[in-house]
PDB file of C-alpha atoms in Angstrom:
ATOM      1  CA  MET T  21      54.163 -15.387   8.961  1.00 47.00           C
ATOM      2  CA  ILE T  22      52.705 -18.743   7.937  1.00 49.00           C
ATOM      3  CA  ASN T  23      54.085 -20.398  11.076  1.00 54.00           C
ATOM      4  CA  LYS T  24      52.514 -17.698  13.256  1.00 53.00           C
ATOM      5  CA  LEU T  25      49.149 -18.150  11.537  1.00 49.00           C
ATOM      6  CA  ARG T  26      49.411 -21.914  11.903  1.00 55.00           C
ATOM      7  CA  ASP T  27      50.256 -21.583  15.608  1.00 55.00           C
ATOM      8  CA  ASN T  28      47.296 -19.264  16.198  1.00 56.00           C
ATOM      9  CA  PHE T  29      45.029 -21.554  14.183  1.00 57.00           C
ATOM     10  CA  ASP T  30      46.173 -24.596  16.174  1.00 61.00           C
ATOM     11  CA  LEU T  31      45.794 -22.738  19.464  1.00 61.00           C
ATOM     12  CA  PHE T  32      42.251 -21.635  18.601  1.00 62.00           C
ATOM     13  CA  HIS T  33      41.203 -25.100  17.483  1.00 60.00           C
ATOM     14  CA  SER T  34      42.699 -26.823  20.504  1.00 64.00           C
ATOM     15  CA  PHE T  35      40.822 -24.355  22.727  1.00 64.00           C
ATOM     16  CA  SER T  36      37.602 -24.891  20.742  1.00 64.00           C
ATOM     17  CA  PHE T  37      37.967 -28.668  20.881  1.00 62.00           C
ATOM     18  CA  CYS T  38      38.648 -28.602  24.605  1.00 62.00           C
ATOM     19  CA  CYS T  39      35.653 -26.413  25.268  1.00 60.00           C
ATOM     20  CA  SER T  40      33.329 -28.235  22.894  1.00 60.00           C
ATOM     21  CA  VAL T  41      33.750 -31.313  25.048  1.00 61.00           C
ATOM     22  CA  ASN T  42      32.898 -29.350  28.177  1.00 67.00           C
ATOM     23  CA  LYS T  43      30.548 -26.480  27.352  1.00 69.00           C
ATOM     24  CA  SER T  44      30.235 -25.467  30.981  1.00 73.00           C
ATOM     25  CA  LEU T  45      34.011 -24.909  31.028  1.00 73.00           C
ATOM     26  CA  MET T  46      33.736 -22.589  28.041  1.00 72.00           C
ATOM     27  CA  PHE T  47      30.815 -20.729  29.605  1.00 74.00           C
ATOM     28  CA  GLU T  48      32.697 -20.377  32.889  1.00 78.00           C
ATOM     29  CA  ALA T  49      35.844 -19.074  31.165  1.00 78.00           C
ATOM     30  CA  THR T  50      33.840 -16.552  29.147  1.00 76.00           C
ATOM     31  CA  LEU T  51      31.932 -15.396  32.212  1.00 78.00           C
ATOM     32  CA  LYS T  52      35.135 -14.950  34.245  1.00 82.00           C
ATOM     33  CA  TYR T  53      36.691 -13.001  31.378  1.00 80.00           C
ATOM     34  CA  ASN T  54      33.680 -10.663  31.132  1.00 79.00           C
ATOM     35  CA  ILE T  55      33.635 -10.100  34.886  1.00 82.00           C
ATOM     36  CA  ASN T  56      37.357  -9.297  34.915  1.00 81.00           C
ATOM     37  CA  ILE T  57      36.955  -6.825  32.041  1.00 83.00           C
ATOM     38  CA  LYS T  58      34.048  -5.072  33.767  1.00 82.00           C
ATOM     39  CA  GLU T  59      35.991  -4.952  37.021  1.00 84.00           C
ATOM     40  CA  ALA T  60      38.979  -3.343  35.300  1.00 83.00           C
ATOM     41  CA  ILE T  61      36.795  -0.766  33.546  1.00 81.00           C
ATOM     42  CA  LEU T  62      34.929   0.108  36.742  1.00 83.00           C
ATOM     43  CA  SER T  63      38.185   0.451  38.650  1.00 86.00           C
ATOM     44  CA  SER T  64      39.604   2.737  35.981  1.00 85.00           C
ATOM     45  CA  ILE T  65      36.462   4.891  35.904  1.00 83.00           C
ATOM     46  CA  SER T  66      36.396   5.167  39.696  1.00 87.00           C
ATOM     47  CA  HIS T  67      40.088   6.082  39.797  1.00 89.00           C
ATOM     48  CA  THR T  68      39.605   8.779  37.130  1.00 86.00           C
ATOM     49  CA  ARG T  69      36.508  10.186  38.854  1.00 87.00           C
ATOM     50  CA  ASN T  70      38.275  10.331  42.228  1.00 91.00           C
ATOM     51  CA  ARG T  71      41.338  11.981  40.704  1.00 91.00           C
ATOM     52  CA  ILE T  72      39.197  14.658  39.044  1.00 88.00           C
ATOM     53  CA  LEU T  73      37.070  15.340  42.121  1.00 89.00           C
ATOM     54  CA  GLN T  74      40.100  15.489  44.417  1.00 92.00           C
ATOM     55  CA  SER T  75      41.989  17.813  42.079  1.00 90.00           C
ATOM     56  CA  GLY T  76      40.024  20.851  43.278  1.00 89.00           C
ATOM     57  CA  ASP T  77      40.015  22.207  39.699  1.00 89.00           C
ATOM     58  CA  SER T  78      36.489  23.580  39.306  1.00 90.00           C
ATOM     59  CA  ALA T  79      36.708  23.730  35.485  1.00 87.00           C
ATOM     60  CA  GLN T  80      37.781  20.097  35.291  1.00 85.00           C
ATOM     61  CA  ILE T  81      35.096  19.025  37.763  1.00 88.00           C
ATOM     62  CA  SER T  82      32.467  20.934  35.783  1.00 87.00           C
ATOM     63  CA  LYS T  83      33.552  19.210  32.556  1.00 84.00           C
ATOM     64  CA  PHE T  84      33.427  15.847  34.297  1.00 84.00           C
ATOM     65  CA  TYR T  85      29.857  16.432  35.485  1.00 87.00           C
ATOM     66  CA  SER T  86      28.818  17.694  32.039  1.00 84.00           C
ATOM     67  CA  LEU T  87      30.202  14.577  30.390  1.00 83.00           C
ATOM     68  CA  SER T  88      28.562  12.374  33.045  1.00 85.00           C
ATOM     69  CA  GLY T  89      25.204  14.062  32.387  1.00 84.00           C
ATOM     70  CA  LEU T  90      25.572  13.516  28.664  1.00 82.00           C
ATOM     71  CA  LYS T  91      26.387   9.848  29.228  1.00 83.00           C
ATOM     72  CA  LYS T  92      23.296   9.531  31.448  1.00 85.00           C
ATOM     73  CA  LYS T  93      21.109  11.005  28.662  1.00 83.00           C
ATOM     74  CA  ILE T  94      22.571   8.515  26.187  1.00 81.00           C
ATOM     75  CA  SER T  95      21.832   5.636  28.590  1.00 83.00           C
ATOM     76  CA  MET T  96      18.256   6.837  29.003  1.00 82.00           C
ATOM     77  CA  ALA T  97      17.844   7.151  25.230  1.00 81.00           C
ATOM     78  CA  ASN T  98      19.209   3.629  24.706  1.00 80.00           C
ATOM     79  CA  GLU T  99      16.587   2.226  27.078  1.00 84.00           C
ATOM     80  CA  MET T 100      13.716   3.883  25.172  1.00 82.00           C
ATOM     81  CA  SER T 101      12.009   2.597  22.068  1.00 86.00           C
ATOM     82  CA  ILE T 102      12.510   4.580  18.864  1.00 84.00           C
ATOM     83  CA  ASP T 103       8.976   5.984  19.166  1.00 87.00           C
ATOM     84  CA  GLU T 104       9.614   7.125  22.752  1.00 86.00           C
ATOM     85  CA  ARG T 105      12.872   8.789  21.697  1.00 82.00           C
ATOM     86  CA  ASN T 106      11.131  10.622  18.882  1.00 83.00           C
ATOM     87  CA  LYS T 107       8.314  11.796  21.168  1.00 86.00           C
ATOM     88  CA  LYS T 108      10.731  13.062  23.818  1.00 83.00           C
ATOM     89  CA  GLY T 109      13.088  14.632  21.281  1.00 82.00           C
ATOM     90  CA  PHE T 110      16.097  12.408  21.922  1.00 79.00           C
ATOM     91  CA  ASN T 111      18.363  12.101  18.902  1.00 80.00           C
ATOM     92  CA  LEU T 112      20.686   9.255  19.841  1.00 76.00           C
ATOM     93  CA  GLN T 113      23.140   9.851  17.016  1.00 78.00           C
ATOM     94  CA  SER T 114      23.416  13.530  17.893  1.00 80.00           C
ATOM     95  CA  LEU T 115      23.977  12.698  21.573  1.00 79.00           C
ATOM     96  CA  GLU T 116      26.708  10.177  20.681  1.00 79.00           C
ATOM     97  CA  GLU T 117      28.424  12.647  18.374  1.00 79.00           C
ATOM     98  CA  GLY T 118      28.225  15.312  21.075  1.00 77.00           C
ATOM     99  CA  ARG T 119      29.725  12.946  23.627  1.00 75.00           C
ATOM    100  CA  GLN T 120      32.584  12.004  21.310  1.00 77.00           C
ATOM    101  CA  THR T 121      33.301  15.636  20.461  1.00 78.00           C
ATOM    102  CA  TYR T 122      33.140  16.685  24.102  1.00 71.00           C
ATOM    103  CA  TRP T 123      35.389  13.821  25.133  1.00 69.00           C
ATOM    104  CA  LYS T 124      37.985  14.608  22.450  1.00 72.00           C
ATOM    105  CA  ARG T 125      38.114  18.248  23.577  1.00 70.00           C
ATOM    106  CA  SER T 126      38.263  17.414  27.276  1.00 63.00           C
ATOM    107  CA  CYS T 127      40.283  14.206  27.527  1.00 60.00           C
ATOM    108  CA  VAL T 128      43.607  15.952  27.187  1.00 50.00           C
ATOM    109  CA  GLN T 129      42.886  17.831  30.385  1.00 50.00           C
ATOM    110  CA  PHE T 130      41.559  14.814  32.321  1.00 46.00           C
TER     111      PHE T 130
END
């Protein structure tokens, strides 16, 4: 266990030292990593959406659109100030809880 911790510690510090010398290298590596993660997520979402829409299962498609609408409301609420949310009746916590509950009920079928 100690050897594994030491190896990880040494690996992290060698990476940090390397990147501290060349901050643009660290920025570039971080940016590439973030782009790759976003690309993988988008690809997965697109694949899931296409699979659901091509399934022909109207119940599954309806659930997908319901969940998409809920996610859109959450995105809109996140872009608003707290005062705007209160005026328009958006309860962000309630929306998030609803999304999580809906997803847990539906994900088995997706």
